[in-house]
CSV table of C-alpha atoms and ligand atoms in Angstrom, one decimal:
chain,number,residue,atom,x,y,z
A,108,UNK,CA,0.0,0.0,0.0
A,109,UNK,CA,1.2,3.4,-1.3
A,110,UNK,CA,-0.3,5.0,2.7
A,111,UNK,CA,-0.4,8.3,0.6
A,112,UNK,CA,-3.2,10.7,1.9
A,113,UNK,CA,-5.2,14.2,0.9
A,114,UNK,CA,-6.6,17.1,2.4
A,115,UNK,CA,-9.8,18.2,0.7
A,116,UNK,CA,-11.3,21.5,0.8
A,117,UNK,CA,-14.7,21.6,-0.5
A,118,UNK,CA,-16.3,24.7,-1.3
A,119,UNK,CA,-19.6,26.2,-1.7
A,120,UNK,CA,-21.4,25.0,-5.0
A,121,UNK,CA,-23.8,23.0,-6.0
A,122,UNK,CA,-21.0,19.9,-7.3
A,123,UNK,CA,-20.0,19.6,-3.3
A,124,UNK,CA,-22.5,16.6,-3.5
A,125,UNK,CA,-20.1,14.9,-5.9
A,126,UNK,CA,-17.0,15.0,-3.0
A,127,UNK,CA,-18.5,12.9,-1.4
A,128,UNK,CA,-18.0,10.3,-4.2
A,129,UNK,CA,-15.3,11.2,-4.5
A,130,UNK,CA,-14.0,10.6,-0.7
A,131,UNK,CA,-15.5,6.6,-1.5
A,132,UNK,CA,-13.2,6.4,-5.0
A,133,UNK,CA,-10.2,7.2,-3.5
A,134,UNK,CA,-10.5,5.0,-0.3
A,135,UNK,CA,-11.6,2.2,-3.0
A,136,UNK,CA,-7.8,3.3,-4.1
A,137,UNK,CA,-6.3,3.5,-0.4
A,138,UNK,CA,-5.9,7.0,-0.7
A,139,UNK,CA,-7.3,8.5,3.1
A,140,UNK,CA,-9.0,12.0,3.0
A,141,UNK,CA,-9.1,14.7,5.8
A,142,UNK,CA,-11.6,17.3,4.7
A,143,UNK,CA,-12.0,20.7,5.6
A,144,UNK,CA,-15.7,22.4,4.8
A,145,UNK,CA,-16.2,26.1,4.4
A,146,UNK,CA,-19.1,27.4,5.5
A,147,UNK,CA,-20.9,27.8,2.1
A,148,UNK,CA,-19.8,24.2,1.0
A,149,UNK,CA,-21.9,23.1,4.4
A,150,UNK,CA,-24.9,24.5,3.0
A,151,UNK,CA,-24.3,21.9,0.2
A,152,UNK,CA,-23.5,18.7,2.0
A,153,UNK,CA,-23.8,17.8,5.8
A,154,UNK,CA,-20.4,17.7,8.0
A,155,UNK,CA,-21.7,14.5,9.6
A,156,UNK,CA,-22.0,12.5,5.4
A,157,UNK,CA,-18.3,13.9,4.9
A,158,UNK,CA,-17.0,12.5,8.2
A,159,UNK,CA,-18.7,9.2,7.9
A,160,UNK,CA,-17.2,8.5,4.6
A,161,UNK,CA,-13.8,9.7,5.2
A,162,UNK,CA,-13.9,8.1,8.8
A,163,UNK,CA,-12.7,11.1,10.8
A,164,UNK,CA,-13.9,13.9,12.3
A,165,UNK,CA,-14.7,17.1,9.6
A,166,UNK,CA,-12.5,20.5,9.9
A,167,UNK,CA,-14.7,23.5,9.3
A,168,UNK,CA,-14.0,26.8,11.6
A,169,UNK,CA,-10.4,28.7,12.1
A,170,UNK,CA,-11.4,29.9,15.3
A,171,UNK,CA,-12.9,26.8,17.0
A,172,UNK,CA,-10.5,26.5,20.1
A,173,UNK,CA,-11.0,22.9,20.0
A,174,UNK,CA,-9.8,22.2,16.8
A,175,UNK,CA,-6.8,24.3,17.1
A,176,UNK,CA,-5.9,22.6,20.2
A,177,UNK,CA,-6.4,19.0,18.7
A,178,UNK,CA,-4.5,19.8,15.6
A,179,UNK,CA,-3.2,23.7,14.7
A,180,UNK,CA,-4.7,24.9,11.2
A,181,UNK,CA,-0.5,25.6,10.2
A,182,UNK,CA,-0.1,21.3,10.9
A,183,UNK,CA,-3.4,20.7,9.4
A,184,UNK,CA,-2.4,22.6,6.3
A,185,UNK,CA,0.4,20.2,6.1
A,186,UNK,CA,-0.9,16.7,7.2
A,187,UNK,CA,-1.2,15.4,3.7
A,188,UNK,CA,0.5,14.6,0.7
A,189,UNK,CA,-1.6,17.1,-1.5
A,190,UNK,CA,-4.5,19.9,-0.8
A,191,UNK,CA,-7.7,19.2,-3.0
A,192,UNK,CA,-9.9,21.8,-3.6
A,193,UNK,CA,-13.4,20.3,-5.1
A,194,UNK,CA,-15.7,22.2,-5.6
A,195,UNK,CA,-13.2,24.7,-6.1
A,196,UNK,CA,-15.6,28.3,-6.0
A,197,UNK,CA,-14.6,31.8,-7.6
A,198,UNK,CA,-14.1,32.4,-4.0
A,199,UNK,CA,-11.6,30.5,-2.8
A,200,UNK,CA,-9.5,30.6,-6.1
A,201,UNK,CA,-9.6,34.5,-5.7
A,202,UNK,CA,-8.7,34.3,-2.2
A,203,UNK,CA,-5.6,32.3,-2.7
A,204,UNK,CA,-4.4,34.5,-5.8
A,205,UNK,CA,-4.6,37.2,-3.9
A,206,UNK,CA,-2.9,36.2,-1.2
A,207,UNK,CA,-6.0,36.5,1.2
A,208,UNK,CA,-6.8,34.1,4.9
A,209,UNK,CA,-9.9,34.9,6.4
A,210,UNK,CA,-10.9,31.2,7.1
A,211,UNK,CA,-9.8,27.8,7.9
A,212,UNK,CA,-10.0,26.6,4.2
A,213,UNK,CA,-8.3,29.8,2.9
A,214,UNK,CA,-5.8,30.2,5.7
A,215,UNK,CA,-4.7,26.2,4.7
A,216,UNK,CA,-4.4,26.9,1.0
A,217,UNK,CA,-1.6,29.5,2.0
A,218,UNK,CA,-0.1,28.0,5.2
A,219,UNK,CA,0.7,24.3,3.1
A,220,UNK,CA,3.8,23.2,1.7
A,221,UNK,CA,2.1,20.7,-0.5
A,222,UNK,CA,0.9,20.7,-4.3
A,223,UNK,CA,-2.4,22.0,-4.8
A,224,UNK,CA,-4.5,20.5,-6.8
A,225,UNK,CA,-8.0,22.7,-7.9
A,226,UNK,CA,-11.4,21.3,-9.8
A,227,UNK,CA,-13.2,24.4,-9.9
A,228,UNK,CA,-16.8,24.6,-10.2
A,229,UNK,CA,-18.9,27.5,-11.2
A,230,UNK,CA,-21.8,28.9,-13.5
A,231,UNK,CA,-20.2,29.8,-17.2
A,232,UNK,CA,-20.2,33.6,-17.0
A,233,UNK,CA,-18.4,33.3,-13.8
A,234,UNK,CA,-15.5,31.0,-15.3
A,235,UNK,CA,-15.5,32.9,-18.3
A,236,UNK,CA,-14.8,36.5,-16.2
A,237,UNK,CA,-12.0,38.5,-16.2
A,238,UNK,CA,-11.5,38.5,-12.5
A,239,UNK,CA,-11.8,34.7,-12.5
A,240,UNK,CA,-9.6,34.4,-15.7
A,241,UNK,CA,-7.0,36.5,-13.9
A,242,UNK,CA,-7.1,34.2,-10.5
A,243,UNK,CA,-6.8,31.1,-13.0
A,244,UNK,CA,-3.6,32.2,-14.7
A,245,UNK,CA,-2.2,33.8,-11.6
A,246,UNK,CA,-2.6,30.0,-9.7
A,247,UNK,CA,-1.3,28.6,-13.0
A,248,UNK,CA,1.8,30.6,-13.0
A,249,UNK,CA,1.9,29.8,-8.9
A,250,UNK,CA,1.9,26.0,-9.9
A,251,UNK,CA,-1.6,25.0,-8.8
A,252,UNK,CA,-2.8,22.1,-10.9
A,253,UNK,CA,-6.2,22.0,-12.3
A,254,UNK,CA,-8.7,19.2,-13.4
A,255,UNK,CA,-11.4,20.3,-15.4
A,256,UNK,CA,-14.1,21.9,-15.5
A,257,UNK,CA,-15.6,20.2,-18.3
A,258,UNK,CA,-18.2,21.4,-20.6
A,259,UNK,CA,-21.4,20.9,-20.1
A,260,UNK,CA,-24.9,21.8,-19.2
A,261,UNK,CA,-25.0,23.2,-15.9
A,262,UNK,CA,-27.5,23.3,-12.9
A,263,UNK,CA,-28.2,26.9,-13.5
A,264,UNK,CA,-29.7,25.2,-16.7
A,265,UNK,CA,-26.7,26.9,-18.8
A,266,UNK,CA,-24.5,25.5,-21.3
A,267,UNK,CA,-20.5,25.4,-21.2
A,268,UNK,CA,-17.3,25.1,-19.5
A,269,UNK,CA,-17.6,25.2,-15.7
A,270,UNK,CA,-19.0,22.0,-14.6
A,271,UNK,CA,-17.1,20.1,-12.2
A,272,UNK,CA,-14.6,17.7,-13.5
A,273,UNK,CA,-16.4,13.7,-12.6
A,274,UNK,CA,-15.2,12.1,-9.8
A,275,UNK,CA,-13.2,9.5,-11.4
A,276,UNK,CA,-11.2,12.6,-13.4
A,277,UNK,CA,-10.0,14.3,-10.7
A,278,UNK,CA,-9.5,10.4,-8.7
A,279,UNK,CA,-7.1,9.9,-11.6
A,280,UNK,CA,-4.9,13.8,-11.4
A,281,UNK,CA,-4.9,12.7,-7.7
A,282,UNK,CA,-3.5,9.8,-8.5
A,283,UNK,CA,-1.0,11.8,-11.3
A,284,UNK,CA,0.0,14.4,-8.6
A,285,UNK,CA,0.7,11.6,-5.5
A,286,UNK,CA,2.4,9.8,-8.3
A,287,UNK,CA,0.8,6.5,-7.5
A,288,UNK,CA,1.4,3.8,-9.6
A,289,UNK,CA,-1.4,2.2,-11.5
A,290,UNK,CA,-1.5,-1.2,-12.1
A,291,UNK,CA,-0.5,-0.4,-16.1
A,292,UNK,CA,2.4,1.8,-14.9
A,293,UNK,CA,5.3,1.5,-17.6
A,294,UNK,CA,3.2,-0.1,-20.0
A,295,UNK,CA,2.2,1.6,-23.8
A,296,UNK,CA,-1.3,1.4,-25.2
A,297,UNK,CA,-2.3,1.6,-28.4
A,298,UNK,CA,-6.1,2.2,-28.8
A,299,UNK,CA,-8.5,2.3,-31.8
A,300,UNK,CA,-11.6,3.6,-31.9
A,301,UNK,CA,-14.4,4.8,-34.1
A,302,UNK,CA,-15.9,4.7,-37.6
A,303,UNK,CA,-13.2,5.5,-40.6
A,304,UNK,CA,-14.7,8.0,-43.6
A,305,UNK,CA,-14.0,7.3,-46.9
A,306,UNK,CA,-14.6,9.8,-49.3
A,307,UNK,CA,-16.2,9.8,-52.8
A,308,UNK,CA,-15.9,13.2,-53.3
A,309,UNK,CA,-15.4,16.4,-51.7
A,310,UNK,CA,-19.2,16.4,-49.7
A,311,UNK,CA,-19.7,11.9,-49.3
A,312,UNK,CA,-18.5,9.1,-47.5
A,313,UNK,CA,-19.0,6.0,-46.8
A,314,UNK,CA,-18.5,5.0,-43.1
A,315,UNK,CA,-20.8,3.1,-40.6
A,316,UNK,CA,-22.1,3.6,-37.1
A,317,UNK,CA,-19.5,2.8,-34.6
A,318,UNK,CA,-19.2,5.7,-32.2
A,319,UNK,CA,-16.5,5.1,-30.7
A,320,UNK,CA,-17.9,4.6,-27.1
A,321,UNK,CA,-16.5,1.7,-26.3
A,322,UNK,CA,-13.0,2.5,-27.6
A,323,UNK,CA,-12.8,6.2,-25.7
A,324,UNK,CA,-14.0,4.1,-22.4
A,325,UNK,CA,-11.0,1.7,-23.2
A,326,UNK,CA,-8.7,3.8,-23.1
A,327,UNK,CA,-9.5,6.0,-20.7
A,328,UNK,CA,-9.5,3.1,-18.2
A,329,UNK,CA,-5.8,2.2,-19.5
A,330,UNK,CA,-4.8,5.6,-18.7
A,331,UNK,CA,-6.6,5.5,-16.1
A,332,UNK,CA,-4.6,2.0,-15.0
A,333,UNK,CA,-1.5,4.0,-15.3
A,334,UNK,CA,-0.4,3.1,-19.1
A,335,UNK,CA,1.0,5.8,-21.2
A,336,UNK,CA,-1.9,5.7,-23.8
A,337,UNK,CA,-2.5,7.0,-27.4
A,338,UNK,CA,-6.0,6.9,-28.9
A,339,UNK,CA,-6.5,6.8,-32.8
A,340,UNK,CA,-10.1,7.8,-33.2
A,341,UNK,CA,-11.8,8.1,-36.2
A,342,UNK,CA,-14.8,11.1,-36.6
A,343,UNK,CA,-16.8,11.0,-33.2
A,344,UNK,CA,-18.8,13.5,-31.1
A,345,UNK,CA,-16.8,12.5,-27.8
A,346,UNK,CA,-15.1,14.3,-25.3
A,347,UNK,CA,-11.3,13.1,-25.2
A,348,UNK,CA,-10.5,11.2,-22.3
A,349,UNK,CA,-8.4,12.9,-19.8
A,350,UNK,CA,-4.3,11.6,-19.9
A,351,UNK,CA,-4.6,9.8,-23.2
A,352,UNK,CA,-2.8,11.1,-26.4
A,353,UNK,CA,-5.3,11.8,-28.5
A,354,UNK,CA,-4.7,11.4,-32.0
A,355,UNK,CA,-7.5,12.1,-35.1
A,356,UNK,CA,-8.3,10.5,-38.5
A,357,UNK,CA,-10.7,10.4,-41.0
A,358,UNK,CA,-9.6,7.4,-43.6
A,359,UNK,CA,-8.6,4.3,-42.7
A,360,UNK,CA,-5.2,4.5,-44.7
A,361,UNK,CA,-4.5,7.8,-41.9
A,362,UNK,CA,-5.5,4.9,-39.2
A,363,UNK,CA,-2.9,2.6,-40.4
A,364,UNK,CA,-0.4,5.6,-40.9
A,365,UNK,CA,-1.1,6.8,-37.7
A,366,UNK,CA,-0.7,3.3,-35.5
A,367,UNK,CA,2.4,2.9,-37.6
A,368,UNK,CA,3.9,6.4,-36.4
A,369,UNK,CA,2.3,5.4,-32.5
A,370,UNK,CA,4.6,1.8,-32.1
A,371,UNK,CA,6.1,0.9,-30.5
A,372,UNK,CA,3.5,-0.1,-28.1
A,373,UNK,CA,3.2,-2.8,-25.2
A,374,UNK,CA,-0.8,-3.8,-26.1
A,375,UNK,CA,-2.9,-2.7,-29.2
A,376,UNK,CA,-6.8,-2.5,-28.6
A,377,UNK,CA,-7.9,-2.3,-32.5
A,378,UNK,CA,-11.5,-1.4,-31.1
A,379,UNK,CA,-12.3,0.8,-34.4
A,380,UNK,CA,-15.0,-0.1,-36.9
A,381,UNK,CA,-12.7,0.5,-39.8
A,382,UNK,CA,-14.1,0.3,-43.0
A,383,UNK,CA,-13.1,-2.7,-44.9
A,384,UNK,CA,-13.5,-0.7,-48.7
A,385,UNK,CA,-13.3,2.6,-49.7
A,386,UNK,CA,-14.1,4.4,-53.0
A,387,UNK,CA,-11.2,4.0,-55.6
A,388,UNK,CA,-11.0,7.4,-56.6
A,389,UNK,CA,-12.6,9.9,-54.7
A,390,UNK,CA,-13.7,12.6,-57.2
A,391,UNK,CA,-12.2,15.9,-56.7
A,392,UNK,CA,-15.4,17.4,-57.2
A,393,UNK,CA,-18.9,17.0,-56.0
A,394,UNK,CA,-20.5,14.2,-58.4
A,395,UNK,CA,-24.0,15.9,-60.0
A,396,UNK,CA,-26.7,14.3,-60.6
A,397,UNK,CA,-27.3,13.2,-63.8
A,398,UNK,CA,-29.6,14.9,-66.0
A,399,UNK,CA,-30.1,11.7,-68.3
A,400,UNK,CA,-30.4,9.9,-64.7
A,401,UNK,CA,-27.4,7.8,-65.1
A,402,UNK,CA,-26.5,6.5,-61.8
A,403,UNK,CA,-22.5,6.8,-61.1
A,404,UNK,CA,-21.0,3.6,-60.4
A,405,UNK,CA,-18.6,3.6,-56.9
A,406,UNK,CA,-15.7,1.2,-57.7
A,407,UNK,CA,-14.5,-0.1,-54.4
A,408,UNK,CA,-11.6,-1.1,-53.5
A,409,UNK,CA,-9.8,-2.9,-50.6
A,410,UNK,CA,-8.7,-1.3,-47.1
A,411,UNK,CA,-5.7,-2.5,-45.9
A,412,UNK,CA,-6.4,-4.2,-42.7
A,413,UNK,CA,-4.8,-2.9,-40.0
A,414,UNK,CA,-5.2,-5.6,-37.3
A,415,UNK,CA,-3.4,-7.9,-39.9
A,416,UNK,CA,-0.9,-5.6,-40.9
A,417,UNK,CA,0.0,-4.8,-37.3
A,418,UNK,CA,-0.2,-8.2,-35.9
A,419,UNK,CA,2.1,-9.1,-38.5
A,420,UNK,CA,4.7,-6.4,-38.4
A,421,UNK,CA,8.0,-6.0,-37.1
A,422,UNK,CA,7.0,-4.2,-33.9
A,423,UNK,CA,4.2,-6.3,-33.0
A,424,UNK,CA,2.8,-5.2,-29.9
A,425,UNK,CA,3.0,-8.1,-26.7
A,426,UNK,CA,-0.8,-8.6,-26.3
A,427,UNK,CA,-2.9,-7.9,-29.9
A,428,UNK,CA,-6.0,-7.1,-29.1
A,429,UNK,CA,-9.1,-6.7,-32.0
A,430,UNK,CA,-13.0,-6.6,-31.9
A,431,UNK,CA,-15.3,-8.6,-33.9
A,432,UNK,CA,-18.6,-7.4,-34.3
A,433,UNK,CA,-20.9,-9.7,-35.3
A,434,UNK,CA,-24.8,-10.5,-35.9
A,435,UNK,CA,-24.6,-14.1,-36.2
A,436,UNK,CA,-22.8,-17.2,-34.9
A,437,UNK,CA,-20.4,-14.2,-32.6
A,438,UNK,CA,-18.3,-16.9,-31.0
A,439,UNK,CA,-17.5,-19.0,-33.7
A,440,UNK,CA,-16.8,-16.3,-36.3
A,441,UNK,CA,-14.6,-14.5,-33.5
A,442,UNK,CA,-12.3,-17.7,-33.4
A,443,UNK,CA,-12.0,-17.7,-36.8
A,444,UNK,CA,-11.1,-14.2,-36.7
A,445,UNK,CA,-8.6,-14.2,-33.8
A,446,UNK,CA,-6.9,-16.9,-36.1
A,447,UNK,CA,-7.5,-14.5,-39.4
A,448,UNK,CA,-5.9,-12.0,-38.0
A,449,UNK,CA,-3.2,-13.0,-35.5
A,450,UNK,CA,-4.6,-11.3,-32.6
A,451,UNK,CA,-4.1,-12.6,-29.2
A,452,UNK,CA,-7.2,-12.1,-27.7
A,453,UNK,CA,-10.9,-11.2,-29.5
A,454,UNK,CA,-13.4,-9.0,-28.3
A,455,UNK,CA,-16.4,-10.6,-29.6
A,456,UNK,CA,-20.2,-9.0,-29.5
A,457,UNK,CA,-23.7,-9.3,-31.0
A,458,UNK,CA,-24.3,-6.3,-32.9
A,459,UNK,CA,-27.8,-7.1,-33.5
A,460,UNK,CA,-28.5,-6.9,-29.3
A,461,UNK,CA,-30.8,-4.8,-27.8
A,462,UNK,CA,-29.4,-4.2,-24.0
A,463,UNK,CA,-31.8,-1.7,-22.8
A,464,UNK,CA,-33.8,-0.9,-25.8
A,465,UNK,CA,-30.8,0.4,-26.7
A,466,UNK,CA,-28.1,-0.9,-29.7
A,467,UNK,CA,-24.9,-1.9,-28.7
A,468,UNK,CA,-23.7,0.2,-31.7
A,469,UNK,CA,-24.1,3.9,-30.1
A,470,UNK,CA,-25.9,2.6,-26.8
A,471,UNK,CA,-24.0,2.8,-23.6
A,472,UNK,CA,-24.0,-1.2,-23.1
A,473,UNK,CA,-22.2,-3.9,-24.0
A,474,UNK,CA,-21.8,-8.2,-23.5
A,475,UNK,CA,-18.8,-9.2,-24.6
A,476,UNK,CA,-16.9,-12.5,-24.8
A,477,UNK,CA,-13.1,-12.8,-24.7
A,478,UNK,CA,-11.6,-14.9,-26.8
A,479,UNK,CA,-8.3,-15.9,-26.2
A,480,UNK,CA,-5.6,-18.5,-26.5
A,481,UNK,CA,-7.2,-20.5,-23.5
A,482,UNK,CA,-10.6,-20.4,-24.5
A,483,UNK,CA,-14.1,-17.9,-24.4
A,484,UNK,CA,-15.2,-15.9,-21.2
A,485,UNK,CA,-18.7,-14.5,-21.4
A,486,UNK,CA,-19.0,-11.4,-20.1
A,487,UNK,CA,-22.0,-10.2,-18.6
A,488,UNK,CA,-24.2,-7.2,-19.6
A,489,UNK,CA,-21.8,-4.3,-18.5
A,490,UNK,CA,-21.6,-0.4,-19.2
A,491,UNK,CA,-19.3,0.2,-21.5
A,492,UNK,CA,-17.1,2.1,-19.1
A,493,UNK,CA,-17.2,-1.3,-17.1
A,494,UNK,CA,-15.9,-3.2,-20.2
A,495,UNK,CA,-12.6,-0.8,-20.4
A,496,UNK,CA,-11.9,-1.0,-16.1
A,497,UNK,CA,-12.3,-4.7,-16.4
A,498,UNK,CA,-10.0,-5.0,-19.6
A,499,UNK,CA,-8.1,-2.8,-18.0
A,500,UNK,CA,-6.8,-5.0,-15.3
A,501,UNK,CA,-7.0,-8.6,-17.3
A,502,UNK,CA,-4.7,-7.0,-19.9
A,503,UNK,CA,-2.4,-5.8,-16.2
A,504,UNK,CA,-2.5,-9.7,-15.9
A,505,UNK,CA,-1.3,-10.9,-18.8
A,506,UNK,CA,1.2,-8.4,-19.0
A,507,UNK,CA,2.5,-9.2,-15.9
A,508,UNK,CA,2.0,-13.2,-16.2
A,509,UNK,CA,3.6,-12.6,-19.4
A,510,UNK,CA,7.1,-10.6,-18.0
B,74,C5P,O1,-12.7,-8.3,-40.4
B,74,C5P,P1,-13.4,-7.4,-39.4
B,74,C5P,O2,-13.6,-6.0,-39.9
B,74,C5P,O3,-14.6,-8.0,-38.9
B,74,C5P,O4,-12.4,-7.4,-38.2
B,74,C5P,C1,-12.6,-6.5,-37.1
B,74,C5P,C2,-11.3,-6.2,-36.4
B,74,C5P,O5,-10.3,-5.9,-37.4
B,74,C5P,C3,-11.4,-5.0,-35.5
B,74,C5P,O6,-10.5,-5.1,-34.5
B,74,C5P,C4,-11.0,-3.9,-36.5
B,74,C5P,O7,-10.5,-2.8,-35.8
B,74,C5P,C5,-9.9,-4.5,-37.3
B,74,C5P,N1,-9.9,-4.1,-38.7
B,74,C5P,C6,-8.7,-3.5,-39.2
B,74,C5P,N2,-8.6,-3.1,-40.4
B,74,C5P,C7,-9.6,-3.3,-41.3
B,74,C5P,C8,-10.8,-3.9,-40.9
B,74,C5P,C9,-10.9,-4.3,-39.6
B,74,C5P,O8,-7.8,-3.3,-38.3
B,74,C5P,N3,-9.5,-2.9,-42.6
């Protein structure tokens, strides 16, 4: 056990409710938390919910004699490896800029000798504010780190940057900041995800519905797992996933370029749905419609196939890692695949299932089976987000069985 430990300011805002989750994720990781609550941030969540989850006894008032004689705010300030501030307010991020103690929380954030580490939280205007702008880059240039905020739709019922980074976010720039080693520590990744487009001229494609959930959640987890990660998605509407190199292409020729330029890497998860053909020529300009309504012809022409290409190649990755998506006979096609294409492992599932009312293409679910050089495991129905944690640590297993 790493013993490491954090002292967690949390603020006045509406995300204080999400503290508390994350006080539960980082125990989960071992990490202890003493918390400190301002007064606002009690108006949010209760001293006695904080306590009980992080087993001790809440900090919340300079001036209570009792607390300065049980532990001085100066040793407080100090008593961990890194000060947390979530929900970090306008406020507080003002107050330390400027220099200013006039409560317990504030009077910590300039009394420790420890890393700060800020998730701040606010409505949009307020993030996007001079004043607020000026505290940011003046904490920046001070070395405060920052998670987040994310974009997003807020509880004031606006729209952009200012929500809260997600528990699990600011769990893993804990992590990053304590430098506690994952159980992927040292390890590459390679990860795939998304449709490819192939162009037939300037305005079409042809691509397919993958969109790229499962891959993003993949990797995320790995990075989240510690490995040094690079993601090669295709077009999607997703947020990149904090800590992963994240890399863009459209066709699936860029894909292959891109993995090429990525190796070497310790385990390739080819999770992208790369389109098998593409156009031969794509026209240089947009293809009319015919008057004499002739209907263009689209030659195709083979994609190379980048699974095969990879698994074949003189920096093959350790642990080779594809997806077959499949509407019939999954397992048995998937075995055929995984011998196909050289892969280690297969990462079979039913395209055509509904989990939910909800396609596995697009949907947030996903039941997998695992093919692999000892046989199938059948997942059960899992979030996708599930999927990548618990891929996460078999592929920490088999590189370390493997070592
Ligand atoms: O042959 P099929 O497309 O079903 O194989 C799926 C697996 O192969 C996936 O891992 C996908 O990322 C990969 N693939 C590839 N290059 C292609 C087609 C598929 O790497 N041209």
């Amino acid at each position: 056990m790493h013993g490491k430990s954090i002292l967690l300011i949390i603020g006045g805002g509406i995300a204080a409710y999400k503290s508390l989750e994350l006080i539960r994720r980082l125990s989960e990781r071992g990490v202890k938390t003493r918390a400190i609550l301002t007064k606002a941030g009690a108006e949010f969540v209760t001293p006695l919910s904080v306590s009980s989850l992080a087993g001790e006894k809440v900090f919340s008032d300079l001036f209570s004699l009792t607390d300065e004689a049980e532990m001085g705010h100066i040793e407080l300030s100090r008593s961990a490896d890194l000060v947390v501030v979530a929900p970090a307010t306008a406020d507080l991020m003002g107050k330390l800029a400027g220099g200013l103690a006039n409560d317990l929380a504030s009077t910590a954030l300039l009394a420790t000798d420890k890393p700060i580490l800020m998730a701040p939280a606010m409505n949009v205007r307020m993030w996007e504010s001079p004043s607020v702008r000026r505290s940011v880059e003046q904490l920046k240039k001070d070395g405060v780190l920052f998670v987040g905020p994310n974009d997003g739709e807020m509880a004031c019922g606006e729209f952009g940057p200012g929500r809260m980074a997600e528990p699990l976010e600011i769990v893993a720039a804990i992590e990053r900041a304590l430098k506690i080693e994952g159980p992927l520590a040292g390890v590459r990744a390679l990860v795939t995800a998304g449709p490819t487009r192939e162009p037939v001229d300037p305005v079409r494609f042809l691509a397919n519905h993958s969109s790229g959930k499962q891959g993003y959640a993949i990797a995320d987890a790995l990075a989240r797992a510690g490995a040094d990660t690079t993601l090669i998605s295709g077009p999607v509407s997703l947020a990149p996933p904090t800590g992963v190199k994240l890399m863009r292409v459209t066709t699936a020729r860029e894909m292959l370029a891109a993995c090429e330029s990525a190796l070497p890497a310790d385990v390739l998860v080819m999770a992208a749905a790369v389109a098998d053909w593409r156009p031969d020529i794509a026209a240089n300009s947009k293809i009319k419609k015919s008057t004499d309504r002739i209907v263009p012809l689209i030659k195709l022409v083979e994609n190379p196939d980048i699974l095969h290409t990879l698994a074949h190649g003189p920096q093959r990755p350790r642990l080779v890692i594809g997806f077959a998506a499949e509407t019939d006979d999954v397992v048995e096609n998937a075995v055929a695949k995984r011998a196909r294409k050289g892969a280690d492992w297969i990462i079979a599932n039913d395209v055509s299932a509904n989990l939910d009312g909800e396609s596995v293409m697009g949907g947030e679910k996903n039941r997998i089976h695992l093919i692999s050089e000892t046989g199938t495991e059948d997942w059960p129905e899992l979030s996708k987000s599930e999927v990548g944690s618990r891929l996460a640590l078999r592929i920490a297993d088999k590189l370390k069985g493997a070592a």
